[in-house]
Coordinates of C-alpha atoms in Angstrom, one line a residue:
Chain A
X1 CA 43.0 -35.3 27.6
X2 CA 43.7 -36.4 31.1
X3 CA 43.0 -32.9 32.4
X4 CA 39.7 -32.9 30.3
X5 CA 38.6 -36.2 31.8
X6 CA 39.4 -35.0 35.4
X7 CA 37.3 -31.9 34.9
X8 CA 34.3 -33.9 33.7
X9 CA 34.7 -36.2 36.7
X10 CA 34.6 -33.2 39.0
X11 CA 31.4 -31.9 37.3
X12 CA 29.8 -35.4 37.6
X13 CA 30.9 -35.6 41.3
X14 CA 29.3 -32.2 42.1
X15 CA 26.1 -33.3 40.4
X16 CA 25.9 -36.5 42.3
X17 CA 26.6 -34.8 45.6
X18 CA 23.9 -32.3 44.9
X19 CA 21.4 -35.1 44.1
X20 CA 22.5 -36.9 47.2
X21 CA 21.6 -33.9 49.4
X22 CA 18.3 -33.3 47.6
X23 CA 16.4 -36.3 46.3
X24 CA 13.9 -34.0 44.6
X25 CA 15.4 -31.6 42.0
X26 CA 13.1 -28.7 42.8
X27 CA 15.6 -26.9 45.0
X28 CA 18.4 -27.3 42.5
X29 CA 16.2 -26.5 39.6
X30 CA 14.8 -23.4 41.2
X31 CA 18.3 -22.2 42.1
X32 CA 19.7 -22.9 38.6
X33 CA 16.8 -21.0 37.1
X34 CA 17.0 -18.1 39.6
X35 CA 19.1 -15.9 37.3
X36 CA 16.0 -15.7 35.1
X37 CA 13.1 -16.3 37.5
X38 CA 14.1 -13.7 40.2
X39 CA 15.2 -10.1 40.1
X40 CA 18.6 -11.4 39.3
X41 CA 17.4 -11.3 35.7
X42 CA 18.2 -7.6 35.7
X43 CA 21.8 -8.6 36.1
X44 CA 21.9 -11.7 34.0
X45 CA 20.3 -10.2 30.8
X46 CA 22.4 -7.0 30.6
X47 CA 25.5 -9.1 31.5
X48 CA 24.9 -11.4 28.6
X49 CA 24.5 -8.4 26.3
X50 CA 27.6 -6.8 27.6
X51 CA 29.6 -10.0 27.2
X52 CA 28.3 -10.3 23.6
X53 CA 29.2 -6.7 22.9
X54 CA 32.8 -7.2 24.2
X55 CA 33.2 -10.4 22.2
X56 CA 31.8 -8.9 18.9
X57 CA 34.1 -5.8 19.2
X58 CA 37.2 -7.8 19.8
X59 CA 39.2 -7.4 16.6
X60 CA 40.9 -10.7 16.7
X61 CA 44.2 -9.3 17.9
X62 CA 46.3 -11.9 19.6
X63 CA 48.3 -11.2 22.6
X64 CA 52.0 -11.9 22.9
X65 CA 53.1 -14.2 25.6
X66 CA 54.2 -12.1 28.5
X67 CA 57.7 -12.9 30.0
X68 CA 57.3 -10.6 33.1
X69 CA 54.4 -8.8 34.7
X70 CA 56.4 -5.6 35.4
X71 CA 54.8 -3.8 32.5
X72 CA 51.3 -5.4 32.8
X73 CA 48.5 -2.9 32.9
X74 CA 46.8 -1.7 35.0
X75 CA 48.0 -3.6 38.1
X76 CA 51.6 -4.4 37.2
X77 CA 53.1 -7.3 39.1
X78 CA 50.5 -7.4 42.0
X79 CA 47.9 -9.2 39.9
X80 CA 48.9 -12.5 41.5
X81 CA 47.0 -11.3 44.7
X82 CA 43.8 -11.4 42.7
X83 CA 44.6 -14.8 41.4
X84 CA 45.0 -16.3 44.9
X85 CA 41.9 -14.5 46.3
X86 CA 39.8 -15.7 43.4
X87 CA 40.4 -19.4 44.1
X88 CA 37.5 -19.3 46.5
X89 CA 39.2 -18.5 49.8
X90 CA 36.7 -15.8 50.6
X91 CA 33.7 -18.0 49.8
X92 CA 34.9 -20.9 51.8
X93 CA 35.9 -18.6 54.8
X94 CA 32.5 -17.0 54.8
X95 CA 30.7 -20.4 54.8
X96 CA 33.0 -21.7 57.6
X97 CA 32.7 -18.7 59.8
X98 CA 28.9 -18.5 59.5
X99 CA 28.6 -22.2 60.1
X100 CA 30.7 -21.8 63.2
X101 CA 28.6 -18.9 64.4
X102 CA 25.4 -20.9 63.9
X103 CA 26.8 -23.6 66.1
X104 CA 28.2 -21.4 68.8
X105 CA 25.2 -19.0 69.1
X106 CA 22.4 -21.2 68.0
X107 CA 21.7 -18.8 65.1
X108 CA 19.7 -20.3 62.2
X109 CA 20.2 -17.1 60.2
X110 CA 23.9 -17.6 60.2
X111 CA 23.3 -21.2 59.0
X112 CA 21.1 -19.8 56.3
X113 CA 23.8 -17.3 55.2
X114 CA 26.3 -20.1 55.1
X115 CA 24.1 -22.2 52.9
X116 CA 23.2 -19.4 50.5
X117 CA 26.9 -18.6 50.0
X118 CA 27.7 -22.3 49.5
X119 CA 25.0 -22.8 47.0
X120 CA 25.8 -19.6 45.1
X121 CA 29.4 -20.5 45.0
X122 CA 28.9 -24.0 43.8
X123 CA 26.4 -23.1 41.1
X124 CA 28.5 -20.2 39.7
X125 CA 31.7 -22.2 39.8
X126 CA 29.9 -25.1 38.3
X127 CA 28.5 -23.0 35.5
X128 CA 31.9 -21.5 34.8
X129 CA 33.5 -24.9 34.7
X130 CA 30.8 -26.1 32.3
X131 CA 31.6 -23.2 30.1
X132 CA 35.3 -24.0 30.1
X133 CA 34.5 -27.6 29.1
X134 CA 32.1 -26.6 26.4
X135 CA 33.9 -23.7 24.8
X136 CA 37.5 -23.9 23.8
X137 CA 39.2 -20.5 23.8
X138 CA 42.9 -19.9 24.2
X139 CA 44.1 -17.7 27.0
X140 CA 45.6 -14.5 25.7
X141 CA 49.0 -14.9 27.3
X142 CA 49.0 -18.7 27.6
X143 CA 47.7 -20.1 24.3
X144 CA 48.4 -23.7 25.2
X145 CA 45.5 -23.5 27.7
X146 CA 42.1 -23.5 26.1
X147 CA 40.0 -22.7 29.2
X148 CA 39.8 -18.9 28.8
X149 CA 36.0 -18.7 28.6
X150 CA 34.5 -17.8 31.1
X151 CA 36.6 -16.6 34.0
X152 CA 36.1 -18.9 37.0
X153 CA 37.9 -16.4 39.3
X154 CA 35.5 -13.6 38.3
X155 CA 32.4 -15.8 38.8
X156 CA 33.6 -17.0 42.2
X157 CA 34.5 -13.5 43.4
X158 CA 31.3 -11.9 42.2
X159 CA 29.1 -14.6 43.7
X160 CA 30.9 -13.9 47.0
X161 CA 30.4 -10.1 46.7
X162 CA 26.7 -10.5 45.7
X163 CA 25.8 -12.7 48.6
X164 CA 27.6 -10.2 51.0
X165 CA 25.7 -7.3 49.5
X166 CA 22.4 -9.2 49.7
X167 CA 22.8 -10.5 53.2
X168 CA 24.7 -7.6 54.9
X169 CA 23.8 -4.4 52.9
X170 CA 25.6 -2.2 50.6
X171 CA 28.3 -1.0 53.0
X172 CA 29.9 -4.4 53.2
X173 CA 28.7 -5.2 49.8
X174 CA 30.5 -2.2 48.2
X175 CA 33.8 -3.3 49.8
X176 CA 33.2 -6.9 48.6
X177 CA 32.4 -5.7 45.1
X178 CA 35.6 -3.6 45.1
X179 CA 37.6 -6.7 46.0
X180 CA 35.8 -8.8 43.4
X181 CA 36.5 -6.1 40.8
X182 CA 40.2 -6.3 41.7
X183 CA 40.1 -10.0 41.2
X184 CA 38.4 -9.6 37.8
X185 CA 40.8 -6.9 36.6
X186 CA 43.8 -9.0 37.7
X187 CA 42.8 -11.7 35.3
X188 CA 43.1 -9.4 32.4
X189 CA 46.2 -7.8 33.8
X190 CA 47.9 -11.1 34.0
X191 CA 46.8 -12.1 30.5
X192 CA 44.8 -15.1 31.7
X193 CA 41.5 -13.8 30.2
X194 CA 40.0 -11.5 27.6
X195 CA 37.5 -8.8 28.6
X196 CA 34.5 -10.8 27.5
X197 CA 35.7 -13.8 29.6
X198 CA 35.7 -11.7 32.7
X199 CA 32.3 -10.1 31.9
X200 CA 30.8 -13.6 31.5
X201 CA 32.3 -14.7 34.8
X202 CA 30.9 -11.5 36.5
X203 CA 27.5 -12.2 35.0
X204 CA 27.5 -15.8 36.2
X205 CA 28.7 -15.0 39.7
X206 CA 26.5 -12.0 40.3
X207 CA 23.4 -13.6 38.8
X208 CA 23.7 -16.7 41.0
X209 CA 24.7 -14.7 44.0
X210 CA 21.6 -12.6 43.9
X211 CA 19.4 -15.4 42.4
X212 CA 20.0 -17.9 45.2
X213 CA 19.5 -15.1 47.8
X214 CA 16.1 -14.1 46.3
X215 CA 15.2 -17.8 46.0
X216 CA 15.9 -18.3 49.7
X217 CA 13.9 -15.2 50.5
X218 CA 10.8 -16.5 48.8
X219 CA 10.9 -19.8 50.7
X220 CA 13.2 -22.1 48.8
X221 CA 13.8 -25.1 51.0
X222 CA 17.2 -25.0 52.8
X223 CA 19.2 -28.1 53.0
X224 CA 20.7 -27.6 56.4
X225 CA 18.9 -26.9 59.7
X226 CA 19.9 -26.8 63.4
X227 CA 18.5 -29.5 65.7
X228 CA 18.9 -29.8 69.4
X229 CA 20.9 -32.8 70.7
X230 CA 21.7 -34.1 74.1
X231 CA 23.6 -32.1 76.7
X232 CA 22.3 -28.7 75.4
X233 CA 24.2 -29.2 72.2
X234 CA 23.3 -28.4 68.6
X235 CA 23.5 -30.7 65.6
X236 CA 23.3 -30.2 61.9
X237 CA 20.8 -32.1 59.9
X238 CA 20.6 -32.4 56.1
X239 CA 17.1 -33.2 55.0
X240 CA 14.8 -33.2 52.0
X241 CA 11.2 -34.0 51.4
X242 CA 9.6 -37.2 50.1
Chain B
X1 CA 9.4 24.2 38.5
X2 CA 12.5 24.1 40.8
X3 CA 12.0 20.4 41.5
X4 CA 12.2 19.7 37.7
X5 CA 15.8 21.0 37.5
X6 CA 17.7 18.4 35.6
X7 CA 21.3 18.0 36.8
X8 CA 23.5 16.5 34.3
X9 CA 27.2 15.9 34.0
X10 CA 28.3 15.6 30.4
X11 CA 31.6 14.3 29.6
X12 CA 32.7 15.7 26.4
X13 CA 32.4 13.3 23.5
X14 CA 35.6 13.4 21.5
X15 CA 34.6 11.7 18.3
X16 CA 36.5 13.6 15.7
X17 CA 39.9 11.9 15.9
X18 CA 40.9 8.6 17.1
X19 CA 38.9 8.3 20.3
X20 CA 35.5 8.7 21.8
X21 CA 35.1 9.1 25.5
X22 CA 32.6 7.3 27.6
X23 CA 29.9 9.5 28.7
X24 CA 28.5 9.6 32.2
X25 CA 25.1 10.9 33.2
X26 CA 24.3 11.5 36.8
X27 CA 20.9 12.6 37.8
X28 CA 18.6 13.4 40.7
X29 CA 15.2 11.8 40.2
X30 CA 13.2 14.7 41.5
X31 CA 14.8 16.9 38.8
X32 CA 13.8 15.1 35.7
X33 CA 10.9 16.6 33.7
X34 CA 7.5 15.1 34.6
X35 CA 5.0 14.0 32.1
X36 CA 4.5 16.4 29.2
X37 CA 7.1 18.8 30.6
X38 CA 10.1 20.3 28.8
X39 CA 13.6 21.1 29.9
X40 CA 16.2 22.8 27.9
X41 CA 19.9 22.1 28.5
X42 CA 22.9 24.0 27.0
X43 CA 26.4 22.7 27.5
X44 CA 29.4 25.0 26.8
X45 CA 32.5 22.9 26.7
X46 CA 36.2 23.3 26.4
X47 CA 38.4 20.2 25.9
X48 CA 42.1 19.6 25.6
X49 CA 43.4 16.2 24.6
X50 CA 46.8 14.7 23.9
X51 CA 47.2 11.3 22.2
X52 CA 50.7 10.0 22.2
X53 CA 52.8 6.9 21.4
X54 CA 56.1 7.3 23.2
X55 CA 59.2 5.1 23.3
X56 CA 60.0 5.2 27.0
X57 CA 63.5 3.8 26.6
X58 CA 64.7 6.5 24.2
X59 CA 62.1 9.0 25.5
X60 CA 61.2 9.7 22.0
X61 CA 57.7 10.6 20.6
X62 CA 56.5 8.2 18.0
X63 CA 53.0 9.7 17.4
X64 CA 51.9 12.9 19.1
X65 CA 48.5 14.4 18.4
X66 CA 47.1 17.4 20.3
X67 CA 43.5 18.5 20.1
X68 CA 41.8 21.5 21.5
X69 CA 38.2 22.5 21.0
X70 CA 35.4 24.7 22.1
X71 CA 31.9 23.4 21.5
X72 CA 28.3 23.9 22.5
X73 CA 25.6 21.3 22.8
X74 CA 21.9 22.1 22.9
X75 CA 19.6 19.4 24.2
X76 CA 15.8 19.2 24.8
X77 CA 14.4 16.8 27.4
X78 CA 10.8 15.9 27.3
X79 CA 8.8 13.8 29.9
X80 CA 6.9 11.0 28.1
X81 CA 5.7 10.1 31.5
X82 CA 6.7 10.6 35.1
X83 CA 9.1 7.7 34.8
X84 CA 10.4 8.2 31.2
X85 CA 12.3 11.0 29.7
X86 CA 13.5 11.3 26.1
X87 CA 16.1 13.8 24.9
X88 CA 17.6 15.0 21.6
X89 CA 20.8 17.1 21.3
X90 CA 23.0 18.6 18.7
X91 CA 26.7 19.5 19.3
X92 CA 28.4 22.2 17.4
X93 CA 32.2 22.8 17.4
X94 CA 32.9 26.6 17.5
X95 CA 36.6 26.3 17.2
X96 CA 38.9 23.3 17.1
X97 CA 42.6 23.0 16.5
X98 CA 44.5 19.8 15.9
X99 CA 48.2 19.1 15.4
X100 CA 49.5 15.7 14.3
X101 CA 53.0 14.4 14.3
X102 CA 53.7 10.8 13.3
X103 CA 56.5 8.4 13.6
X104 CA 59.4 9.2 11.3
X105 CA 59.1 5.8 9.8
X106 CA 55.5 6.5 8.7
X107 CA 55.0 8.3 5.5
X108 CA 52.6 11.0 6.9
X109 CA 53.6 14.6 7.1
X110 CA 53.1 16.7 10.2
X111 CA 49.8 18.5 10.0
X112 CA 48.1 21.4 11.7
X113 CA 44.4 22.1 11.1
X114 CA 41.5 24.0 12.4
X115 CA 37.8 23.6 11.8
X116 CA 34.3 24.3 13.0
X117 CA 30.9 22.7 12.3
X118 CA 28.3 20.3 13.5
X119 CA 30.0 17.5 15.6
X120 CA 27.2 15.0 16.3
X121 CA 23.5 14.5 16.9
X122 CA 22.3 12.6 20.0
X123 CA 19.2 10.8 20.9
X124 CA 18.5 9.3 24.3
X125 CA 16.1 7.9 26.9
X126 CA 16.1 7.7 30.7
X127 CA 13.8 5.3 32.4
X128 CA 13.4 5.6 36.2
X129 CA 12.5 2.4 38.1
X130 CA 10.2 3.4 40.9
X131 CA 9.2 -0.2 41.6
X132 CA 12.8 -1.2 42.3
X133 CA 13.5 1.6 44.7
X134 CA 14.0 0.7 48.3
X135 CA 16.0 2.0 51.3
X136 CA 16.5 5.4 49.7
X137 CA 18.1 4.0 46.5
X138 CA 17.1 5.6 43.2
X139 CA 17.7 3.6 40.1
X140 CA 17.4 4.3 36.4
X141 CA 18.6 3.1 33.0
X142 CA 20.0 5.4 30.3
X143 CA 20.2 4.7 26.6
X144 CA 21.8 7.1 24.2
X145 CA 23.1 7.0 20.6
X146 CA 25.2 9.5 18.8
X147 CA 25.9 9.8 15.1
X148 CA 28.5 12.2 13.7
X149 CA 29.4 13.4 10.3
X150 CA 31.8 16.2 10.2
X151 CA 34.7 17.4 8.2
X152 CA 37.9 19.1 9.3
X153 CA 40.2 21.1 7.2
X154 CA 42.4 18.1 6.5
X155 CA 39.7 15.7 5.5
X156 CA 37.8 15.2 2.3
X157 CA 35.2 13.3 4.1
X158 CA 34.6 11.9 7.6
X159 CA 32.1 9.3 8.5
X160 CA 31.7 9.4 12.2
X161 CA 30.0 6.2 12.8
X162 CA 27.4 5.4 15.4
X163 CA 28.3 5.4 19.1
X164 CA 26.0 4.1 21.7
X165 CA 25.8 3.9 25.5
X166 CA 23.7 1.9 27.9
X167 CA 24.0 2.8 31.6
X168 CA 22.6 1.8 34.9
X169 CA 22.4 4.8 37.2
X170 CA 22.0 4.6 40.9
X171 CA 21.9 7.0 43.8
X172 CA 21.9 6.2 47.5
X173 CA 20.1 9.1 49.1
X174 CA 21.2 10.5 52.5
X175 CA 20.3 13.6 54.4
X176 CA 23.5 15.3 53.3
X177 CA 23.2 14.3 49.6
X178 CA 23.9 11.0 47.9
X179 CA 26.4 8.4 46.9
X180 CA 25.9 8.2 43.2
X181 CA 27.3 6.3 40.3
X182 CA 26.8 4.4 37.2
X183 CA 27.7 1.2 35.3
X184 CA 28.3 1.9 31.7
X185 CA 28.6 -0.1 28.5
X186 CA 29.8 1.9 25.5
X187 CA 30.1 1.0 21.9
X188 CA 32.2 3.1 19.5
X189 CA 31.4 2.4 15.9
X190 CA 33.7 2.2 12.9
X191 CA 35.0 5.5 11.8
X192 CA 36.6 6.4 8.4
X193 CA 38.6 9.4 7.5
X194 CA 39.4 10.2 3.9
X195 CA 42.3 12.6 4.3
X196 CA 43.3 15.3 1.8
X197 CA 46.7 13.7 1.4
X198 CA 45.0 10.6 0.0
X199 CA 45.3 8.5 3.1
X200 CA 42.1 6.5 4.0
X201 CA 42.3 5.9 7.7
X202 CA 39.9 3.5 9.5
X203 CA 39.3 3.1 13.2
X204 CA 37.7 -0.3 13.9
X205 CA 34.8 -0.7 16.3
X206 CA 35.6 -1.2 20.0
X207 CA 33.8 -1.1 23.3
X208 CA 34.4 0.0 26.8
X209 CA 32.8 -0.9 30.2
X210 CA 33.2 1.6 33.0
X211 CA 32.1 2.2 36.6
X212 CA 31.7 5.7 38.2
X213 CA 31.2 6.4 41.9
X214 CA 31.3 9.3 44.2
X215 CA 29.6 11.5 46.8
X216 CA 27.3 14.4 46.1
X217 CA 26.8 17.0 48.8
X218 CA 23.8 19.3 49.0
X219 CA 23.5 22.5 51.0
X220 CA 20.1 24.0 50.2
X221 CA 20.2 25.0 46.6
X222 CA 23.9 24.5 46.2
X223 CA 25.5 21.1 45.4
X224 CA 28.9 19.7 44.7
X225 CA 30.3 16.3 43.9
X226 CA 33.6 14.4 43.5
X227 CA 33.5 11.4 41.2
X228 CA 36.0 8.8 40.1
X229 CA 35.7 6.3 37.2
X230 CA 37.5 3.2 36.0
X231 CA 36.9 1.1 33.0
X232 CA 38.2 -1.6 30.7
X233 CA 38.3 -1.5 26.9
X234 CA 38.5 -4.0 24.1
X235 CA 41.0 -3.8 21.2
X236 CA 41.7 -0.4 19.7
X237 CA 42.9 -0.5 16.1
X238 CA 43.7 2.1 13.5
X239 CA 44.5 1.1 10.0
X240 CA 45.6 2.9 6.9
X241 CA 47.9 2.0 4.0
X242 CA 50.8 3.9 5.6
X243 CA 50.6 2.8 9.1
X244 CA 48.6 1.0 11.8
X245 CA 48.3 1.3 15.5
X246 CA 46.8 -1.4 17.6
X247 CA 46.3 -2.4 21.2
X248 CA 44.8 -5.7 22.6
X249 CA 43.2 -4.2 25.7
X250 CA 43.1 -1.0 27.7
X251 CA 41.9 0.7 30.7
X252 CA 40.6 4.2 31.5
X253 CA 40.6 6.3 34.6
X254 CA 38.6 9.5 35.2
X255 CA 38.3 12.1 37.9
X256 CA 35.6 14.7 38.1
X257 CA 34.7 17.7 40.3
X258 CA 31.6 19.6 39.9
X259 CA 29.5 22.3 41.5
X260 CA 26.1 23.8 40.8
X261 CA 23.3 25.9 42.0
X262 CA 19.5 25.7 41.6
X263 CA 18.0 29.1 40.9
X264 CA 14.4 27.8 40.8
X265 CA 13.3 27.9 37.2
X266 CA 16.8 27.4 36.0
X267 CA 20.2 26.2 37.2
X268 CA 23.9 26.1 36.5
X269 CA 26.5 23.4 36.9
X270 CA 30.2 23.6 36.3
X271 CA 32.4 20.5 36.0
X272 CA 36.1 19.7 35.5
X273 CA 37.2 16.3 34.3
X274 CA 40.6 14.8 33.9
X275 CA 41.2 11.4 32.4
X276 CA 43.6 8.9 30.9
X277 CA 43.1 6.0 28.6
X278 CA 46.0 3.6 28.6
X279 CA 46.3 1.0 26.0
X280 CA 48.3 -2.2 26.0
X281 CA 50.3 -1.7 22.9
X282 CA 51.0 -4.5 20.5
X283 CA 52.6 -4.2 17.1
X284 CA 56.0 -3.8 15.4
X285 CA 56.8 -0.2 16.4
X286 CA 60.1 -0.2 18.4
X287 CA 59.6 -3.9 18.9
X288 CA 60.9 -5.0 22.2
X289 CA 60.9 -1.5 23.7
X290 CA 58.5 -0.3 26.3
X291 CA 55.9 1.8 24.5
X292 CA 53.7 4.2 26.3
X293 CA 50.3 4.4 24.4
X294 CA 47.8 6.7 26.0
X295 CA 45.3 9.5 25.6
X296 CA 45.1 12.2 28.2
X297 CA 42.3 14.6 28.5
X298 CA 41.1 17.6 30.4
X299 CA 37.6 19.2 30.1
X300 CA 35.7 22.0 31.5
X301 CA 31.9 22.0 31.0
X302 CA 29.3 24.6 32.0
X303 CA 25.7 23.3 31.9
X304 CA 22.7 25.6 31.9
X305 CA 19.3 24.2 32.4
X306 CA 15.8 25.7 32.4
X307 CA 12.5 24.1 32.6
X308 CA 9.0 24.9 31.2

C-alpha cells in the first residue's frame, strides 16, 4: 500500500510540474493526443492491435520463478544490461547533452531537441506508470509484483529511439532502435514481463516519441527558449502564453 | 513488362505438424502489377524440419519429429489499382515424409508416414503508401490469410485452422540497391488432428512478432540479398489425452540468402533459408533438468514469375 501511494504521489507531482510550466493545457493536451492526431497513429493503432493479439493468444500458462538467469532465453545472464539501460539513462543523457550544446554554441535547435526528448520521455513514462497503477498483472517470474503491464523500460527505450530517428535520421535511429529492442527483449528474458507487456510499452514509447516530434514540427509551442543575458551569455527562459 | 516483375521471397509455411512459420514478403515497388495487370508466380519448395525435445543433462531425446516435403504453390497477383495488389494462391504437397518418436513415458508409438495433397489456400493484399514515401523510402502493408485442410497417412482428419499475417514492409532505396525489411505480426490458429491411433491432438492458438532486415544488391538485371530475422512468440501448447507439451514464451531466428534475375517478361529467384525456433519449456517432463525445446528448419525455394 505504501508503494502504491508513493506511485500516485509521483504521478500527481508530474502533473503539477507540467501545469506549473504551462498554465494553458493546450501544449500538454496536444502532446498527449499526438499518438492519434499525428502520423504517429500509424504506430499507435497497429501497436494496440498487436498488443491485443499477443494478450488474446496467451494461453494462461504461468511461469515458474527463476532461480538463475543462466538458462534464460534468448539473452542468458546479460539481460541485466537492458534493465540498467532502460531506467532512462539514455533519455536523460540526451537531454543533458543537447541542453549543454544549446548553451555552449547558442543553438536553439539543440534546445528544441532536448525539449522534445524530455517531453516524449515524460509522457511515455507517465503513461506507462498510469497503466501499472490502473492494471494489476503479476510479473511472470516475480508474482508478488503486480506491475507487469505495461513495460516502463520498453516505453522509455522506444521513446528515446523514436526521437533519435526523428531528429537525426535512420542511421542513428536504426542503432537506437536496435538498442531499444535489446532492452525490450531483456525484460522478457529476465521474466519481468510478458510479450504483450513489452508490446504495449513499445507502442507507448514509439507513439509519443514520434507524436511529440510531429507536434513540435507543426508549431507546438516550446516551453524553453534561449535568451541573451549580460556579458554575452545565454540564459534559459521557461514561458507560456496568457 | 519488365518493370512489373514481382520479386517475392516466400518462406515455406509449415502448417501440417506442430508449427507454422512466419512468412516474410519483400518487394520492390516498381515490380508490383499495375492497375488491371496480372502476374503469375510459381514457387517450387523443398523443406526439411526437425522438432525436438531433448534432455541436455542425459543427452537423451524426449520427442524427435523429422519432416521433409516438396511442394509447389501457384499464386496469381492482380493490380486493383497502381497502389493495391491482391493475390490468391494454392499450395500442393507433392511428397512429404514424416517420422515421429515420442518420449518413452508417453503412450504413443513411433510412426513414419508419407502423404501428398493440397496443403493450404492463401488470400492476400499489398497496399503501397505513396503519400508516406520520402527520402527514397518505400513503404507498404501486407495482409494475408491462409487456411489449410489436409490429411496425412496417419490422420483420420486434420483441421488446419486459419493463420494470418499483417506486415509493414519498408525499403530504403540506394543507387546500389536497398536496405529492406519488415515488421510482422503473425497469428497461428487452433489446429486439431484426429489421429488414426485414436489420439485427438490439439495445438492451441499462438502468435509471433518478428523483424527482418538486410541489404539487397542490384547489378543491372541481377540481384542478391542477405537477410536476418528475429522474433518473439507467445505460449506454444499441444494437448492430447496421452501427453502435453507447453512453453511460456519463445523466440525465433532466421537467416536467408537469395539471388535472382530479371529476364524482362519473366524472372527467377532462388532462396535458401535456415531458422530456429526456441521455446522456453515448462512442464513436468524431466522436471528440474535442462530441456532443449526447439524446431530447426532449412528451406530452398525457387520462385518463377511472369507478367501479362
